[in-house]
């Protein structure tokens, strides 16, 4: 399930500053970005590609655990350029507060105690994935990211430019999702879907939260 949030409380200046820093990071020389490359056997860091039926994932990615602080890899978040690190820290704090508020509202909608939902998030686990999808001369041979669902409680998406690429599947068809101006998009992840299922004993979650980037 996807929801677009406007008037979400994250200041536009925070988002704009992060956008500037993300763009600056991806303009760095490759050798600079490779300082943060994935280590063998690890999934955190810069880089990483996959294939789906012969189609290559086309994009630069930087994934890392950011909270709790003790989970941060010493060669990743602490070593980011200072302005990027500071902007990201402010943004992550804001979306963490927003996430907890949303979890409380979802608990109310599910007619359960907020603390039961909060217990799933009591370690404050948070990660960030920063992705840049450059223009591709052969788009028919690639996909931005393969179809997947998010193994999380909720995912908060921030599109830093006006180029839409997110698609969700509904009733067997892929539908584009166009971000509203200044909106954040919230996706209910697998953990919350399972939690909802355990409360309601409803049929298995629908595949509407499966998505991809084209």
C-alpha positions as a LaTeX table, in Angstrom:
\begin{tabular}{lrrr}
\hline
Residue & $x$ (\AA) & $y$ (\AA) & $z$ (\AA) \\
\hline
Unk1 & 0.00 & 0.00 & 0.00 \\
Unk2 & 1.29 & 3.43 & $-0.94$ \\
Unk3 & 0.27 & 6.78 & 0.53 \\
Unk4 & 1.46 & 10.22 & $-0.57$ \\
Unk5 & 2.03 & 12.58 & 2.35 \\
Unk6 & 1.81 & 16.35 & 2.03 \\
Unk7 & 2.07 & 18.71 & 5.01 \\
Unk8 & 4.20 & 15.98 & 6.58 \\
Unk9 & 6.22 & 18.31 & 8.78 \\
Unk10 & 9.64 & 17.76 & 7.20 \\
Unk11 & 10.79 & 21.26 & 6.30 \\
Unk12 & 11.32 & 21.96 & 2.61 \\
Unk13 & 14.74 & 23.43 & 3.39 \\
Unk14 & 15.84 & 20.11 & 4.92 \\
Unk15 & 14.76 & 18.22 & 1.81 \\
Unk16 & 16.29 & 20.79 & $-0.53$ \\
Unk17 & 19.62 & 20.74 & 1.30 \\
Unk18 & 19.71 & 16.95 & 1.13 \\
Unk19 & 18.87 & 17.05 & $-2.58$ \\
Unk20 & 21.81 & 19.37 & $-3.19$ \\
Unk21 & 24.17 & 17.10 & $-1.23$ \\
Unk22 & 22.97 & 13.91 & $-2.94$ \\
Unk23 & 23.48 & 15.47 & $-6.36$ \\
Unk24 & 26.93 & 16.61 & $-5.28$ \\
Unk25 & 27.86 & 13.13 & $-4.09$ \\
Unk26 & 26.92 & 11.50 & $-7.38$ \\
Unk27 & 28.94 & 14.10 & $-9.28$ \\
Unk28 & 32.10 & 13.04 & $-7.44$ \\
Unk29 & 34.76 & 11.19 & $-9.45$ \\
Unk30 & 34.22 & 7.43 & $-9.47$ \\
Unk31 & 37.37 & 6.84 & $-7.44$ \\
Unk32 & 35.97 & 9.07 & $-4.68$ \\
Unk33 & 32.66 & 7.20 & $-4.57$ \\
Unk34 & 34.47 & 3.87 & $-4.54$ \\
Unk35 & 35.88 & 4.76 & $-1.13$ \\
Unk36 & 32.45 & 3.64 & 0.09 \\
Unk37 & 32.10 & 0.57 & $-2.11$ \\
Unk38 & 30.48 & $-2.64$ & $-0.88$ \\
Unk39 & 32.90 & $-4.98$ & 0.85 \\
Unk40 & 33.00 & $-8.68$ & $-0.09$ \\
Unk41 & 30.15 & $-10.50$ & 1.63 \\
Unk42 & 28.49 & $-7.25$ & 2.73 \\
Unk43 & 25.38 & $-5.56$ & 1.36 \\
Unk44 & 26.12 & $-2.06$ & 2.67 \\
Unk45 & 28.02 & 0.54 & 0.70 \\
Unk46 & 28.17 & 2.03 & $-2.77$ \\
Unk47 & 27.54 & $-0.08$ & $-5.87$ \\
Unk48 & 25.79 & $-3.33$ & $-6.56$ \\
Unk49 & 23.81 & $-4.52$ & $-9.57$ \\
Unk50 & 21.49 & $-7.37$ & $-10.37$ \\
Unk51 & 19.78 & $-8.98$ & $-13.32$ \\
Unk52 & 16.21 & $-9.95$ & $-14.10$ \\
Unk53 & 15.75 & $-12.27$ & $-17.08$ \\
Unk54 & 18.83 & $-10.82$ & $-18.75$ \\
Unk55 & 18.01 & $-7.18$ & $-17.97$ \\
Unk56 & 20.64 & $-5.31$ & $-16.01$ \\
Unk57 & 19.73 & $-3.05$ & $-13.09$ \\
Unk58 & 20.80 & 0.42 & $-14.20$ \\
Unk59 & 21.67 & 2.76 & $-11.36$ \\
Unk60 & 24.19 & 3.92 & $-8.80$ \\
Unk61 & 23.24 & 2.89 & $-5.28$ \\
Unk62 & 24.44 & 3.64 & $-1.78$ \\
Unk63 & 22.86 & 1.61 & 1.01 \\
Unk64 & 23.72 & 1.75 & 4.70 \\
Unk65 & 22.29 & 1.21 & 8.16 \\
Unk66 & 22.07 & 4.57 & 9.92 \\
Unk67 & 20.37 & 3.89 & 13.26 \\
Unk68 & 20.92 & 2.84 & 15.99 \\
Unk69 & 24.27 & 4.58 & 15.78 \\
Unk70 & 26.25 & 1.51 & 16.87 \\
Unk71 & 25.12 & $-0.23$ & 13.64 \\
Unk72 & 26.83 & 2.35 & 11.44 \\
Unk73 & 29.81 & 0.96 & 9.56 \\
Unk74 & 32.87 & 3.11 & 10.43 \\
Unk75 & 33.95 & 3.42 & 6.78 \\
Unk76 & 30.53 & 4.60 & 5.55 \\
Unk77 & 28.35 & 7.19 & 7.33 \\
Unk78 & 31.11 & 8.64 & 9.56 \\
Unk79 & 33.38 & 9.10 & 6.52 \\
Unk80 & 30.91 & 10.95 & 4.30 \\
Unk81 & 31.78 & 14.53 & 3.32 \\
Unk82 & 30.85 & 16.64 & 6.36 \\
Unk83 & 28.11 & 18.70 & 4.67 \\
Unk84 & 26.50 & 15.57 & 3.22 \\
Unk85 & 26.70 & 13.76 & 6.55 \\
Unk86 & 25.19 & 16.67 & 8.46 \\
Unk87 & 22.33 & 17.15 & 5.98 \\
Unk88 & 21.57 & 13.45 & 5.98 \\
Unk89 & 21.64 & 13.33 & 9.79 \\
Unk90 & 19.04 & 16.11 & 10.03 \\
Unk91 & 16.83 & 14.51 & 7.39 \\
Unk92 & 17.01 & 11.05 & 8.97 \\
Unk93 & 16.07 & 12.44 & 12.37 \\
Unk94 & 13.01 & 14.12 & 10.85 \\
Unk95 & 11.80 & 11.06 & 8.96 \\
Unk96 & 12.42 & 8.86 & 12.01 \\
Unk97 & 10.03 & 11.05 & 14.01 \\
Unk98 & 7.56 & 10.98 & 11.13 \\
Unk99 & 7.79 & 7.19 & 10.91 \\
Unk100 & 6.99 & 6.76 & 14.60 \\
Unk101 & 4.02 & 9.09 & 14.29 \\
Unk102 & 2.74 & 7.12 & 11.31 \\
Unk103 & 3.18 & 3.84 & 13.17 \\
Unk104 & 1.05 & 5.21 & 15.99 \\
Unk105 & $-1.69$ & 6.21 & 13.56 \\
Unk106 & $-1.55$ & 2.81 & 11.89 \\
Unk107 & $-1.90$ & 1.13 & 15.28 \\
Unk108 & $-5.03$ & 3.16 & 15.89 \\
Unk109 & $-6.41$ & 2.20 & 12.47 \\
Unk110 & $-5.67$ & $-1.47$ & 13.24 \\
Unk111 & $-7.45$ & $-1.05$ & 16.59 \\
Unk112 & $-4.45$ & $-2.24$ & 18.57 \\
Unk113 & $-2.30$ & $-0.64$ & 21.24 \\
Unk114 & 0.32 & 1.73 & 19.89 \\
Unk115 & 2.97 & 0.09 & 22.08 \\
Unk116 & 2.51 & $-3.21$ & 20.23 \\
Unk117 & 3.44 & $-1.55$ & 16.98 \\
Unk118 & 6.20 & 0.46 & 18.64 \\
Unk119 & 7.71 & $-2.75$ & 20.03 \\
Unk120 & 8.48 & $-3.78$ & 16.46 \\
Unk121 & 10.50 & $-0.58$ & 16.12 \\
Unk122 & 11.91 & $-0.36$ & 19.64 \\
Unk123 & 15.52 & $-0.64$ & 18.51 \\
Unk124 & 15.07 & 2.36 & 16.21 \\
Unk125 & 16.37 & 0.36 & 13.24 \\
Unk126 & 16.71 & 2.65 & 10.24 \\
Unk127 & 18.51 & 2.35 & 6.93 \\
Unk128 & 18.83 & 4.58 & 3.90 \\
Unk129 & 19.17 & 3.76 & 0.23 \\
Unk130 & 20.25 & 6.60 & $-2.04$ \\
Unk131 & 19.90 & 5.80 & $-5.72$ \\
Unk132 & 20.71 & 7.68 & $-8.90$ \\
Unk133 & 19.31 & 6.42 & $-12.20$ \\
Unk134 & 21.38 & 7.99 & $-15.01$ \\
Unk135 & 20.10 & 8.23 & $-18.58$ \\
Unk136 & 20.62 & 4.98 & $-20.48$ \\
Unk137 & 21.30 & 4.74 & $-24.24$ \\
Unk138 & 19.60 & 1.30 & $-24.41$ \\
Unk139 & 16.66 & 1.44 & $-21.98$ \\
Unk140 & 15.08 & $-1.69$ & $-23.45$ \\
Unk141 & 17.98 & $-3.72$ & $-22.02$ \\
Unk142 & 17.82 & $-2.45$ & $-18.45$ \\
Unk143 & 15.53 & $-1.85$ & $-15.49$ \\
Unk144 & 16.05 & 0.68 & $-12.70$ \\
Unk145 & 15.50 & $-1.91$ & $-10.00$ \\
Unk146 & 13.90 & $-5.34$ & $-10.17$ \\
Unk147 & 10.36 & $-5.93$ & $-8.82$ \\
Unk148 & 10.38 & $-6.33$ & $-5.05$ \\
Unk149 & 8.60 & $-5.61$ & $-1.80$ \\
Unk150 & 10.29 & $-3.85$ & 1.12 \\
Unk151 & 11.41 & $-5.99$ & 4.09 \\
Unk152 & 10.64 & $-3.22$ & 6.56 \\
Unk153 & 7.90 & $-1.75$ & 8.72 \\
Unk154 & 7.45 & 1.25 & 6.48 \\
Unk155 & 9.54 & 2.89 & 3.77 \\
Unk156 & 9.51 & 6.66 & 3.27 \\
Unk157 & 10.46 & 7.67 & $-0.26$ \\
Unk158 & 11.80 & 11.08 & $-1.21$ \\
Unk159 & 12.18 & 11.86 & $-4.91$ \\
Unk160 & 14.71 & 14.64 & $-5.25$ \\
Unk161 & 13.98 & 15.53 & $-8.87$ \\
Unk162 & 10.95 & 15.58 & $-11.14$ \\
Unk163 & 11.76 & 12.40 & $-13.07$ \\
Unk164 & 9.17 & 9.73 & $-12.26$ \\
Unk165 & 10.14 & 6.06 & $-12.40$ \\
Unk166 & 8.35 & 4.29 & $-9.57$ \\
Unk167 & 5.74 & 1.72 & $-10.62$ \\
Unk168 & 3.47 & $-0.45$ & $-8.50$ \\
Unk169 & 1.68 & $-3.62$ & $-9.52$ \\
Unk170 & $-2.08$ & $-3.86$ & $-9.08$ \\
Unk171 & $-4.35$ & $-6.51$ & $-10.54$ \\
Unk172 & $-1.43$ & $-7.81$ & $-12.58$ \\
Unk173 & $-0.62$ & $-4.48$ & $-14.25$ \\
Unk174 & 2.27 & $-2.09$ & $-13.61$ \\
Unk175 & 1.02 & 1.43 & $-12.86$ \\
Unk176 & 3.21 & 4.55 & $-12.69$ \\
Unk177 & 3.21 & 6.59 & $-9.49$ \\
Unk178 & 3.67 & 10.32 & $-9.95$ \\
Unk179 & 4.90 & 12.17 & $-6.88$ \\
Unk180 & 2.90 & 15.20 & $-5.80$ \\
Unk181 & 4.95 & 18.38 & $-5.30$ \\
Unk182 & 6.90 & 18.28 & $-2.01$ \\
Unk183 & 5.29 & 14.96 & $-1.07$ \\
Unk184 & 6.87 & 12.00 & 0.66 \\
Unk185 & 5.59 & 8.59 & $-0.38$ \\
Unk186 & 5.04 & 5.97 & 2.32 \\
Unk187 & 5.07 & 2.26 & 1.49 \\
Unk188 & 3.82 & $-0.33$ & 3.96 \\
Unk189 & 6.55 & $-2.97$ & 4.17 \\
Unk190 & 6.47 & $-6.72$ & 4.68 \\
Unk191 & 6.82 & $-6.54$ & 8.48 \\
Unk192 & 3.72 & $-4.39$ & 8.92 \\
Unk193 & 1.80 & $-6.47$ & 6.38 \\
Unk194 & 2.56 & $-9.62$ & 8.40 \\
Unk195 & 1.66 & $-7.83$ & 11.65 \\
Unk196 & $-1.68$ & $-6.77$ & 10.18 \\
Unk197 & $-2.30$ & $-10.30$ & 8.95 \\
Unk198 & $-1.58$ & $-11.75$ & 12.40 \\
Unk199 & $-4.07$ & $-9.35$ & 13.99 \\
Unk200 & $-6.92$ & $-9.72$ & 11.54 \\
Unk201 & $-6.39$ & $-13.30$ & 10.33 \\
Unk202 & $-7.22$ & $-11.87$ & 6.94 \\
Unk203 & $-6.17$ & $-13.38$ & 3.59 \\
Unk204 & $-2.48$ & $-13.02$ & 2.70 \\
Unk205 & $-1.38$ & $-9.47$ & 1.83 \\
Unk206 & $-2.18$ & $-8.37$ & $-1.70$ \\
Unk207 & 0.72 & $-7.81$ & $-4.11$ \\
Unk208 & $-0.11$ & $-4.11$ & $-4.47$ \\
Unk209 & 3.00 & $-3.18$ & $-2.46$ \\
Unk210 & 5.31 & $-4.90$ & $-4.95$ \\
Unk211 & 7.10 & $-2.23$ & $-6.94$ \\
Unk212 & 9.96 & $-1.46$ & $-9.29$ \\
Unk213 & 11.76 & 1.48 & $-10.86$ \\
Unk214 & 11.67 & 1.64 & $-14.63$ \\
\hline
\end{tabular}
